[in-house]
Coordinates of C-alpha atoms in Angstrom, one line a residue:
Chain A
M1 CA 19.4 264.6 124.1
T2 CA 17.8 268.0 123.7
D3 CA 18.1 270.0 120.5
K4 CA 20.5 272.3 122.4
D5 CA 22.8 269.4 123.3
I6 CA 22.8 268.2 119.7
A7 CA 23.6 271.7 118.5
S8 CA 26.5 272.0 120.9
K9 CA 27.8 268.6 119.9
E10 CA 27.7 269.5 116.2
G11 CA 29.5 272.7 117.0
S12 CA 32.3 270.8 118.7
W13 CA 32.6 268.4 115.7
K14 CA 32.8 271.4 113.4
E15 CA 35.5 272.9 115.6
L16 CA 37.4 269.7 115.6
I17 CA 37.4 269.4 111.9
R18 CA 38.2 273.1 111.5
K19 CA 41.2 272.7 113.7
G20 CA 42.4 270.1 111.3
D21 CA 43.0 267.3 113.8
I22 CA 41.4 264.7 111.6
V23 CA 42.9 261.6 113.4
D24 CA 41.2 262.7 116.5
S25 CA 37.9 263.8 114.9
T26 CA 37.7 260.6 112.9
K27 CA 38.0 258.6 116.2
I28 CA 35.5 260.8 118.0
L29 CA 33.0 260.6 115.2
E30 CA 33.4 256.8 114.6
D31 CA 32.6 256.4 118.3
E32 CA 29.7 258.8 118.0
V33 CA 28.0 256.8 115.2
K34 CA 28.4 253.6 117.3
K35 CA 26.7 255.3 120.2
T36 CA 24.0 257.1 118.2
P37 CA 23.7 255.1 114.9
D38 CA 20.6 257.0 113.9
N39 CA 22.1 260.4 114.0
S40 CA 22.3 261.7 110.5
M41 CA 24.5 264.6 111.4
A42 CA 27.1 262.4 113.1
W43 CA 27.3 260.3 110.0
M44 CA 27.6 263.4 107.9
Y45 CA 30.5 264.8 109.8
L46 CA 32.2 261.3 109.7
G47 CA 31.7 261.3 105.9
T48 CA 33.3 264.8 105.8
V49 CA 36.4 263.7 107.6
Y50 CA 36.8 260.6 105.5
A51 CA 36.4 262.7 102.3
E52 CA 39.0 265.2 103.6
D53 CA 41.3 262.2 104.1
D54 CA 40.7 261.2 100.4
K55 CA 38.8 258.1 101.5
D56 CA 35.8 258.2 99.1
T57 CA 34.7 254.6 99.6
E58 CA 34.4 255.2 103.4
A59 CA 32.9 258.6 102.9
L60 CA 30.3 257.2 100.5
R61 CA 29.1 254.6 103.1
A62 CA 28.9 257.2 105.9
L63 CA 27.1 259.8 103.7
E64 CA 24.7 257.2 102.3
T65 CA 23.7 256.4 105.8
S66 CA 23.4 260.0 106.7
V67 CA 21.0 260.7 103.8
K68 CA 19.1 257.5 104.4
L69 CA 18.5 258.5 108.1
D70 CA 17.4 262.0 107.1
P71 CA 16.5 262.4 103.4
N72 CA 16.1 266.1 104.1
N73 CA 19.7 266.5 105.2
L74 CA 20.6 268.7 102.2
A75 CA 24.2 269.4 103.3
A76 CA 24.8 265.6 103.4
R77 CA 23.3 265.3 100.0
V78 CA 25.8 267.7 98.5
L79 CA 28.7 265.8 100.1
L80 CA 27.3 262.5 99.0
S81 CA 27.0 263.7 95.4
V82 CA 30.7 264.8 95.5
S83 CA 31.8 261.4 96.7
L84 CA 29.6 259.7 94.1
A85 CA 31.1 261.9 91.3
N86 CA 34.6 261.1 92.5
E87 CA 33.8 257.4 92.4
L88 CA 32.3 257.9 88.9
Q89 CA 28.8 256.9 89.9
L90 CA 27.6 259.8 87.8
E91 CA 23.9 258.9 87.5
R92 CA 23.5 258.4 91.2
S93 CA 25.3 261.6 91.9
M94 CA 22.7 263.4 89.8
D95 CA 19.8 261.6 91.4
V96 CA 21.0 262.6 94.9
L97 CA 21.1 266.2 93.8
Y98 CA 17.7 266.0 92.2
Q99 CA 16.3 265.1 95.6
W100 CA 18.2 268.1 97.0
I101 CA 16.3 270.6 94.8
K102 CA 13.1 268.7 95.2
R103 CA 13.3 268.8 99.0
N104 CA 14.6 272.4 99.2
P105 CA 11.5 274.6 100.0
M106 CA 13.2 277.5 98.2
Y107 CA 13.5 275.7 94.9
S108 CA 11.1 272.7 94.9
A109 CA 8.6 274.6 92.7
I110 CA 11.3 274.7 90.0
A111 CA 12.0 271.0 90.3
N112 CA 8.3 270.2 90.0
Q113 CA 8.2 271.8 86.5
Y114 CA 10.5 269.3 85.1
T115 CA 10.2 265.6 84.4
Y116 CA 13.2 263.8 85.8
N117 CA 13.3 260.0 85.8
E118 CA 15.2 258.8 88.8
K119 CA 17.0 255.5 88.4
Q120 CA 15.5 254.1 91.6
N121 CA 15.4 255.0 95.2
D122 CA 17.9 257.8 95.6
T123 CA 19.7 256.3 98.5
A124 CA 21.5 252.9 98.3
P125 CA 20.1 250.8 95.5
Q126 CA 17.2 248.6 96.7
S127 CA 17.5 245.7 94.2
M128 CA 20.3 244.8 92.0
V129 CA 19.4 244.9 88.3
N130 CA 22.1 242.3 87.6
P131 CA 22.2 239.0 89.2
F132 CA 26.0 238.8 89.0
I133 CA 26.7 241.8 91.0
D134 CA 27.4 241.2 94.7
E135 CA 24.5 242.0 96.9
D136 CA 27.0 242.6 99.7
N137 CA 28.6 245.5 97.8
P138 CA 26.0 248.3 97.4
F139 CA 28.4 250.3 95.4
L140 CA 28.3 248.1 92.4
Y141 CA 25.3 249.6 90.6
Q142 CA 24.2 248.9 87.1
L143 CA 24.4 252.0 85.0
D144 CA 21.9 252.3 82.2
T145 CA 23.4 254.9 80.0
I146 CA 20.3 255.3 77.8
G147 CA 18.8 258.6 78.5
I148 CA 21.6 259.8 80.8
E149 CA 22.4 262.7 78.6
Y150 CA 18.9 263.8 78.7
K151 CA 18.8 263.6 82.5
Q152 CA 22.0 265.6 82.6
K153 CA 20.5 268.3 80.6
T154 CA 17.3 268.3 82.6
I155 CA 19.0 268.6 86.0
I156 CA 21.4 271.3 84.8
D157 CA 18.4 273.3 83.5
M158 CA 16.7 273.0 86.9
F159 CA 19.7 274.3 88.8
T160 CA 20.5 277.0 86.3
E161 CA 16.9 278.2 86.8
A162 CA 17.5 278.1 90.6
S163 CA 20.6 280.1 90.2
R164 CA 18.6 282.9 88.6
V165 CA 16.0 283.2 91.4
N166 CA 18.1 285.8 93.1
L167 CA 20.8 287.3 90.9
E168 CA 21.6 290.0 93.4
N169 CA 22.5 287.5 96.1
P170 CA 23.6 284.3 94.4
D171 CA 23.1 281.1 96.5
P172 CA 26.6 279.5 96.8
D173 CA 25.2 276.1 97.3
V174 CA 23.4 276.2 93.9
H175 CA 26.6 277.2 92.2
I176 CA 28.6 274.5 94.0
I177 CA 26.1 272.0 92.8
L178 CA 26.2 273.3 89.3
G179 CA 30.0 273.0 89.5
I180 CA 29.6 269.4 90.6
L181 CA 27.2 268.7 87.8
D182 CA 29.5 270.3 85.2
N183 CA 32.3 268.0 86.5
V184 CA 30.0 265.0 86.0
R185 CA 29.6 266.0 82.4
S186 CA 33.2 267.0 82.0
D187 CA 32.4 270.6 81.3
Y188 CA 35.3 271.9 83.4
E189 CA 35.3 275.4 82.1
S190 CA 31.8 276.0 83.3
A191 CA 32.5 274.3 86.6
V192 CA 35.4 276.6 87.2
N193 CA 33.2 279.6 86.8
H194 CA 30.6 278.3 89.2
F195 CA 33.2 277.4 91.9
K196 CA 34.9 280.8 91.5
L197 CA 31.5 282.5 92.0
A198 CA 30.8 280.5 95.1
L199 CA 34.3 281.3 96.4
E200 CA 33.6 285.0 96.3
I201 CA 30.9 284.4 98.8
R202 CA 32.7 281.7 100.8
P203 CA 36.4 282.6 100.5
D204 CA 37.3 280.5 103.6
D205 CA 35.8 277.3 102.4
Y206 CA 39.0 275.2 101.9
Q207 CA 37.0 272.3 100.5
L208 CA 35.7 274.6 97.8
W209 CA 39.3 275.8 97.0
N210 CA 40.1 272.1 96.5
K211 CA 37.1 271.6 94.2
L212 CA 38.4 274.5 92.1
G213 CA 41.9 273.0 92.0
A214 CA 40.7 269.5 91.1
T215 CA 38.4 270.9 88.4
L216 CA 41.3 272.9 86.9
T217 CA 43.5 269.9 86.9
N218 CA 40.9 267.5 85.4
G219 CA 40.3 270.2 82.8
S220 CA 44.0 270.1 81.8
R221 CA 45.0 273.4 83.6
P222 CA 47.1 272.0 86.4
Q223 CA 49.4 275.0 86.5
E224 CA 46.5 277.2 87.5
A225 CA 45.3 274.7 90.1
L226 CA 48.4 275.1 92.3
S227 CA 47.3 278.4 93.8
S228 CA 43.9 277.0 94.7
Y229 CA 45.5 274.0 96.5
Y230 CA 47.9 276.4 98.3
K231 CA 45.0 278.4 99.4
A232 CA 43.1 275.3 100.7
L233 CA 46.2 274.2 102.6
E234 CA 46.8 277.7 104.0
I235 CA 43.3 277.6 105.6
N236 CA 43.6 273.9 106.6
P237 CA 47.2 272.6 106.6
S238 CA 46.2 269.1 107.4
Y239 CA 43.8 268.7 104.5
V240 CA 45.1 265.4 103.1
R241 CA 43.0 265.5 99.9
A242 CA 44.3 268.9 98.8
R243 CA 47.9 267.8 99.5
A244 CA 47.5 264.7 97.5
N245 CA 45.8 266.6 94.7
L246 CA 48.7 269.1 94.7
G247 CA 50.9 266.1 94.0
I248 CA 48.7 265.0 91.2
A249 CA 48.7 268.5 89.7
F250 CA 52.5 268.4 89.6
M251 CA 52.3 265.0 88.1
N252 CA 50.1 266.4 85.3
M253 CA 52.8 269.1 84.8
A254 CA 55.4 266.4 84.4
D255 CA 57.1 267.8 87.5
Y256 CA 57.6 264.4 89.1
P257 CA 60.0 265.3 91.9
N258 CA 57.4 267.8 93.3
A259 CA 54.6 265.3 92.6
A260 CA 56.5 262.7 94.7
K261 CA 57.2 265.1 97.5
N262 CA 53.6 266.2 97.9
L263 CA 52.2 262.7 97.6
L264 CA 54.7 261.4 100.2
H265 CA 53.8 264.4 102.4
A266 CA 50.1 263.6 102.1
I267 CA 50.8 259.9 102.9
S268 CA 52.9 260.7 106.0
M269 CA 50.1 262.9 107.4
R270 CA 48.0 259.9 108.5
P271 CA 48.6 256.5 110.0
N272 CA 46.7 254.8 107.2
V273 CA 46.0 256.3 103.9
P274 CA 43.9 254.8 101.0
N275 CA 45.7 252.5 98.6
H276 CA 45.2 254.7 95.6
M277 CA 47.6 257.3 97.1
W278 CA 50.3 254.6 97.3
D279 CA 49.5 253.5 93.8
T280 CA 50.0 257.1 92.5
L281 CA 53.3 257.4 94.3
T282 CA 54.5 254.1 92.9
N283 CA 53.5 255.3 89.4
I284 CA 55.5 258.5 89.9
F285 CA 58.6 256.4 90.9
L286 CA 58.0 254.2 87.8
I287 CA 58.0 257.2 85.6
L288 CA 61.2 258.4 87.2
H289 CA 62.8 254.9 86.7
R290 CA 63.5 254.7 90.4
D291 CA 63.1 251.0 90.8
D292 CA 64.5 251.2 94.3
L293 CA 61.8 253.5 95.4
V294 CA 59.1 251.5 93.5
T295 CA 60.0 248.5 95.6
K296 CA 59.8 250.6 98.8
S297 CA 56.5 252.3 98.0
R298 CA 54.9 248.9 97.1
Q299 CA 55.4 247.9 100.7
K300 CA 53.2 250.8 101.7
D301 CA 55.4 251.7 104.7
V302 CA 56.1 255.4 105.0
S303 CA 59.1 254.8 107.3
L304 CA 61.0 253.1 104.4
L305 CA 60.8 256.3 102.4
Q306 CA 61.5 258.8 105.2
D307 CA 65.1 259.4 104.2
D308 CA 64.2 259.6 100.5
L309 CA 61.8 262.5 101.2
E310 CA 64.7 264.9 101.3
L311 CA 66.0 263.8 98.0
F312 CA 63.1 265.5 96.2
Chain B
M1 CA 63.1 217.0 90.3
A2 CA 59.9 218.2 88.7
T3 CA 57.5 220.7 90.1
L4 CA 54.1 221.6 88.8
V5 CA 54.4 225.4 88.8
D6 CA 50.9 226.3 87.8
N7 CA 48.0 224.7 86.0
R8 CA 44.6 225.4 84.6
Y9 CA 42.2 223.4 82.4
G10 CA 38.8 223.6 80.9
K11 CA 37.0 223.7 77.6
A12 CA 38.1 225.8 74.6
K13 CA 36.5 226.8 71.4
V14 CA 32.9 226.2 72.6
R15 CA 30.8 227.7 69.8
V16 CA 27.6 229.4 71.0
L17 CA 24.9 231.4 69.2
R18 CA 22.5 232.9 71.8
L19 CA 19.3 234.7 70.7
F20 CA 17.4 237.1 72.8
K21 CA 13.9 237.4 71.3
T22 CA 11.8 240.4 72.0
G23 CA 8.8 239.7 69.9
D24 CA 10.1 239.5 66.3
Y25 CA 13.2 241.4 67.2
H26 CA 16.3 239.2 67.8
K27 CA 19.4 240.3 69.5
I28 CA 22.3 237.9 68.9
F29 CA 25.5 236.8 70.5
D30 CA 27.7 234.7 68.2
F31 CA 30.8 233.6 70.0
D32 CA 33.6 231.3 70.7
C33 CA 34.1 230.6 74.4
C34 CA 36.9 229.2 76.5
V35 CA 36.5 228.5 80.2
L36 CA 39.5 227.4 82.3
L37 CA 39.4 226.4 85.9
L38 CA 42.1 227.1 88.5
G39 CA 42.7 225.6 91.9
D40 CA 45.3 223.9 94.1
E41 CA 43.3 220.7 94.4
F42 CA 43.5 220.2 90.6
K43 CA 47.2 219.4 91.1
E44 CA 46.4 215.9 92.3
T45 CA 45.5 214.6 88.9
Y46 CA 48.7 216.0 87.4
L47 CA 50.8 214.4 90.1
T48 CA 49.1 211.1 90.7
G49 CA 46.3 210.8 88.2
D50 CA 43.7 210.9 90.9
N51 CA 40.7 212.5 89.2
K52 CA 38.3 212.8 92.1
R53 CA 38.4 216.7 92.1
V54 CA 38.4 217.1 88.4
V55 CA 35.2 218.6 86.9
P56 CA 35.3 217.1 83.4
T57 CA 35.8 219.6 80.6
D58 CA 32.7 218.1 79.1
T59 CA 30.7 219.4 82.1
V60 CA 32.3 222.8 81.7
K61 CA 31.1 222.8 78.1
N62 CA 27.6 221.8 79.0
T63 CA 27.5 224.4 81.7
I64 CA 28.4 227.1 79.2
Y65 CA 25.3 226.2 77.2
V66 CA 23.0 225.8 80.2
L67 CA 24.0 229.3 81.6
A68 CA 23.7 230.8 78.1
Q69 CA 20.1 229.7 78.0
Q70 CA 19.2 230.3 81.6
E71 CA 20.8 233.8 82.1
T72 CA 20.0 237.2 80.8
F73 CA 22.9 239.4 79.8
K74 CA 23.5 242.5 77.7
S75 CA 27.1 241.8 76.8
L76 CA 29.5 238.9 76.8
E77 CA 31.5 240.6 79.5
E78 CA 28.5 240.2 81.7
F79 CA 28.2 236.5 80.6
G80 CA 31.9 236.1 81.5
I81 CA 31.2 237.4 85.0
I82 CA 28.2 235.0 85.3
L83 CA 30.4 232.1 84.2
G84 CA 33.1 232.9 86.8
K85 CA 30.6 233.3 89.5
H86 CA 28.8 230.0 88.7
F87 CA 32.0 227.8 88.9
I88 CA 33.3 229.5 92.0
K89 CA 29.9 229.1 93.7
T90 CA 29.3 225.6 92.6
Y91 CA 32.7 224.0 93.2
S92 CA 34.3 224.9 96.5
H93 CA 37.7 223.8 95.3
V94 CA 37.7 226.1 92.3
Q95 CA 39.8 229.1 93.2
G96 CA 39.7 231.0 89.9
V97 CA 38.0 231.0 86.5
H98 CA 39.4 232.4 83.3
A99 CA 36.7 233.0 80.7
T100 CA 37.8 234.2 77.3
M101 CA 35.5 234.9 74.4
K102 CA 35.7 236.0 70.8
E103 CA 32.5 237.5 69.6
N104 CA 31.7 237.8 65.9
S105 CA 30.2 241.1 64.7
W106 CA 27.0 240.9 62.8
A107 CA 25.4 244.0 61.3
R108 CA 21.7 244.1 60.7
M109 CA 20.7 243.7 57.0
G110 CA 18.0 245.3 55.0
T111 CA 15.5 247.8 56.1
G112 CA 12.4 247.8 58.4
K113 CA 11.2 244.5 59.6
Q114 CA 13.9 242.5 57.9
Q115 CA 16.4 244.0 60.2
D116 CA 14.9 242.1 63.1
H117 CA 16.4 238.8 62.1
S118 CA 18.8 239.2 59.1
F119 CA 22.5 239.9 59.5
V120 CA 25.7 240.2 57.6
R121 CA 29.1 239.3 59.1
E122 CA 31.6 242.1 59.7
R123 CA 35.3 241.5 59.9
E124 CA 36.2 242.7 63.3
I125 CA 36.1 240.6 66.4
H126 CA 35.1 241.6 69.9
T127 CA 37.3 240.0 72.5
I128 CA 36.4 239.4 76.1
Q129 CA 38.5 238.2 79.0
V130 CA 37.1 237.8 82.5
N131 CA 39.3 236.5 85.3
S132 CA 37.4 235.7 88.4
S133 CA 39.0 234.8 91.7
R134 CA 37.3 233.6 94.8
G135 CA 36.5 236.5 97.1
Q136 CA 37.6 239.2 94.7
E137 CA 36.0 241.4 92.1
P138 CA 36.3 239.9 88.6
Q139 CA 38.8 241.5 86.3
V140 CA 37.3 242.4 82.9
T141 CA 39.3 243.1 79.8
S142 CA 37.5 244.0 76.6
G143 CA 39.0 244.3 73.2
I144 CA 38.7 244.7 69.4
D145 CA 40.6 242.6 66.9
D146 CA 41.1 242.5 63.2
L147 CA 39.5 246.0 62.5
L148 CA 41.0 246.7 59.1
I149 CA 40.9 250.4 58.1
M150 CA 42.6 252.5 55.4
K151 CA 42.9 256.1 54.5
T152 CA 44.2 257.3 51.1
T153 CA 45.5 260.7 52.1
Q154 CA 45.8 263.0 55.1
S155 CA 48.7 260.9 56.4
G156 CA 52.5 261.5 56.2
F157 CA 55.8 260.7 57.7
E158 CA 58.5 263.4 57.8
G159 CA 61.4 264.6 59.9
Y160 CA 62.5 261.2 61.2
N161 CA 66.0 260.2 62.1
K162 CA 68.2 259.6 59.1
C163 CA 71.5 257.7 58.9
Q164 CA 73.6 255.9 56.3
Y165 CA 71.0 253.0 56.2
T166 CA 68.1 255.3 55.6
T167 CA 66.5 254.9 52.1
L168 CA 62.9 255.9 53.0
K169 CA 61.7 259.1 51.4
E170 CA 59.8 261.7 53.4
T171 CA 56.1 262.1 52.4
S172 CA 53.2 264.3 53.4
D173 CA 50.7 262.3 51.4
R174 CA 50.7 258.5 51.8
V175 CA 48.2 255.7 52.1
F176 CA 47.8 254.5 55.7
A177 CA 46.2 251.1 56.3
T178 CA 46.2 249.3 59.5
V179 CA 44.6 246.4 61.4
V180 CA 43.6 247.7 64.8
T181 CA 44.0 245.5 67.9
A182 CA 43.0 247.1 71.1
N183 CA 42.5 245.8 74.7
W184 CA 41.2 247.8 77.5
T185 CA 40.5 247.5 81.2
Y186 CA 38.0 249.2 83.5
N187 CA 38.1 251.1 86.8
T188 CA 34.7 249.8 87.9
L189 CA 32.3 247.0 87.3
N190 CA 29.6 249.6 86.7
V191 CA 30.0 249.6 82.9
D192 CA 27.8 249.4 79.8
Y193 CA 30.2 247.2 78.0
T194 CA 28.5 247.5 74.6
K195 CA 28.7 251.2 74.8
A196 CA 32.3 251.1 75.8
F197 CA 33.1 249.0 72.8
E198 CA 31.2 251.4 70.5
I199 CA 33.0 254.3 72.0
M200 CA 36.4 252.7 71.4
K201 CA 35.5 251.9 67.8
Q202 CA 34.1 255.3 67.1
S203 CA 37.2 257.0 68.6
V204 CA 39.4 255.0 66.3
F205 CA 37.3 256.0 63.3
E206 CA 37.0 259.7 64.3
I207 CA 40.7 260.2 64.8
F208 CA 41.6 258.2 61.7
S209 CA 39.2 259.9 59.4
S210 CA 39.3 263.5 60.7
T211 CA 42.9 264.2 61.6
Y212 CA 46.1 264.4 59.5
S213 CA 48.3 261.6 60.8
K214 CA 51.9 262.7 61.3
S215 CA 52.9 259.2 62.4
V216 CA 51.1 256.0 63.3
Q217 CA 52.3 256.6 66.9
E218 CA 50.6 260.0 67.0
S219 CA 47.3 258.5 65.7
L220 CA 47.5 255.6 68.2
F221 CA 47.8 258.0 71.1
L222 CA 45.0 260.3 70.0
M223 CA 42.6 257.3 69.4
A224 CA 43.2 256.0 73.0
K225 CA 43.0 259.5 74.5
L226 CA 39.7 260.2 72.9
A227 CA 38.3 256.9 74.1
L228 CA 39.4 257.7 77.6
E229 CA 37.7 261.1 77.4
R230 CA 34.5 259.6 76.2
C231 CA 34.3 256.6 78.4
P232 CA 35.2 257.4 82.0
Q233 CA 35.0 253.8 83.0
I234 CA 37.9 252.8 80.8
E235 CA 41.2 252.8 82.7
T236 CA 44.0 251.5 80.4
I237 CA 44.1 250.9 76.7
K238 CA 46.7 248.7 74.9
M239 CA 46.8 249.2 71.2
S240 CA 48.7 247.6 68.4
L241 CA 48.7 249.1 64.9
P242 CA 50.6 247.4 62.1
N243 CA 51.5 249.8 59.3
K244 CA 50.2 247.9 56.3
H245 CA 52.4 249.6 53.7
A246 CA 51.2 250.5 50.3
F247 CA 54.2 252.0 48.4
G248 CA 53.8 254.0 45.2
F249 CA 54.6 251.7 42.4
D250 CA 58.1 252.4 41.0
F251 CA 57.5 253.4 37.4
S252 CA 60.9 255.0 37.0
R253 CA 62.4 252.1 35.0
L254 CA 59.5 252.6 32.5
N255 CA 60.2 256.3 32.4
I256 CA 56.7 257.0 33.6
Q257 CA 56.0 259.3 36.6
N258 CA 53.8 257.9 39.4
Q259 CA 50.9 260.3 39.7
N260 CA 50.3 259.1 43.3
T261 CA 47.3 257.0 42.2
V262 CA 48.9 253.6 41.7
F263 CA 50.3 251.7 44.8
Q264 CA 51.6 248.4 45.6
P265 CA 50.3 247.1 48.9
V266 CA 52.9 245.0 50.7
E267 CA 51.7 242.3 53.0
E268 CA 55.1 241.7 54.6
P269 CA 57.0 243.2 56.3
S270 CA 54.8 245.7 58.0
G271 CA 55.7 248.3 60.5
L272 CA 54.3 247.5 64.0
I273 CA 53.4 250.3 66.4
E274 CA 52.3 249.5 69.9
G275 CA 51.5 251.5 73.0
T276 CA 49.7 251.4 76.3
I277 CA 47.8 254.5 77.4
K278 CA 46.6 254.9 80.9
R279 CA 44.1 257.4 82.3
S280 CA 45.9 260.2 84.2
V281 CA 45.1 260.1 87.9
S282 CA 42.0 262.1 88.5
S283 CA 41.8 264.8 91.1
K284 CA 39.1 264.4 93.6
L285 CA 36.6 267.2 94.2

């Protein structure tokens, strides 16, 4: 394949994802990585569609592969760090971003001024520190919390310095990364500011609107999150993650009927959704003391709940 | 007529003291361990007395000591995972392992070099439960038990429901003593269990000592909430706080006023406040 072919293929994947037909794009990309298993970009787009479907475990695997195949795939690194942060693999999330700045010709000089101790190889862990952790499961990774605060500070200092390189034209990627890093250390207020700044430059980035919404919700401001999710869904109506997050925001506002409605909506958008979405829906029904619906949602069959959807 | 519904067996109350020596510095684990084995094939001995599948409980006990020496671990939660993994791997008919431990807390004594090897027992107990099942991730529950704490002011109880049976007086200055029991589960196996335990304990201390308690219920919720904030790996916390009452002594029959300095601690009955606090669902970036 020539570079031109690759570029046109990437363009078609982008278009597929943009059109929001995730079922189709997932299938196409899953086939693509079977055909060209060493194509970092194909794995990256596959990771993207998994993440948009709220499937972080699958996204993580695809993005790990993408970064492993091409350690200089900076876009894949950002996506991977988000999935890692979502899965609470906080230290790895930071390590992946450290390699982003180190490998970025624009900012590598900044990175080189700092001492940052990576846990180990920045892609999938090479050796398990603990003998009892399953070798088959690369996502179980021993976290050594000693020194993690120091690392957090170091990496945030690095990216803050990078954000000051060109104050006239801020680099949205740097601010998105700062937003991710602030989420990792639960500084939601600062994360909100970084995401808002990046949105001024990329107002059509629906994933970014979702990041803003999720940060507001996690920072106990679910009411303010709603408009961010609506914006994300306006740009991409079949964005499952934003729809599910919208339900969670309502849940945090104790508006359980709207929470159930949006969760159910998200679940019905795909033939198979991750278990955690069903678990959340079940929890909402438990809070509502609707034992009948709890029983139904535990069966994880959306057709059983079809008629109940209108009740909410 | 009679059906064996379920069964498990093993060795209980195995006392272990394990030292990890780094030069002169000793790290200790002093605990009481119970390991129970589960599996369909163990039914046979209950039903017919056929023991061919039974791993003797004496072997279970020996294994605990062998693994304690052979393995390196940083917490007893990790040791519990190691135990589960060993029995499941070694005996193909073992389907599950329940390892329960109670760890005694020893604080370091003295200063400088003495601290390397001299300890004093503290009251609270660290509890550990690891349930392992073949082909599944182990389920770890950590806990703290018998943590006795007291504050002598900054606690009150007012505005409660009153009816014809109410005799309790409202107060904005009372003694609050409790014995904390807490158990918590995790959302990952990627945990520094020692740190999680410390965070839980410090969250209890911080809320207890630095906030005015409007009710035991309120304090319970705040303690759990702080621990969830500080330890992202903790998923659910179950807490039980008995209210160990200390009522102001009734001097009225002696015509003396109680100056709120003399109390009568009452062992029984105690209030009992319990609650389970779960992490709110997090929103994914």
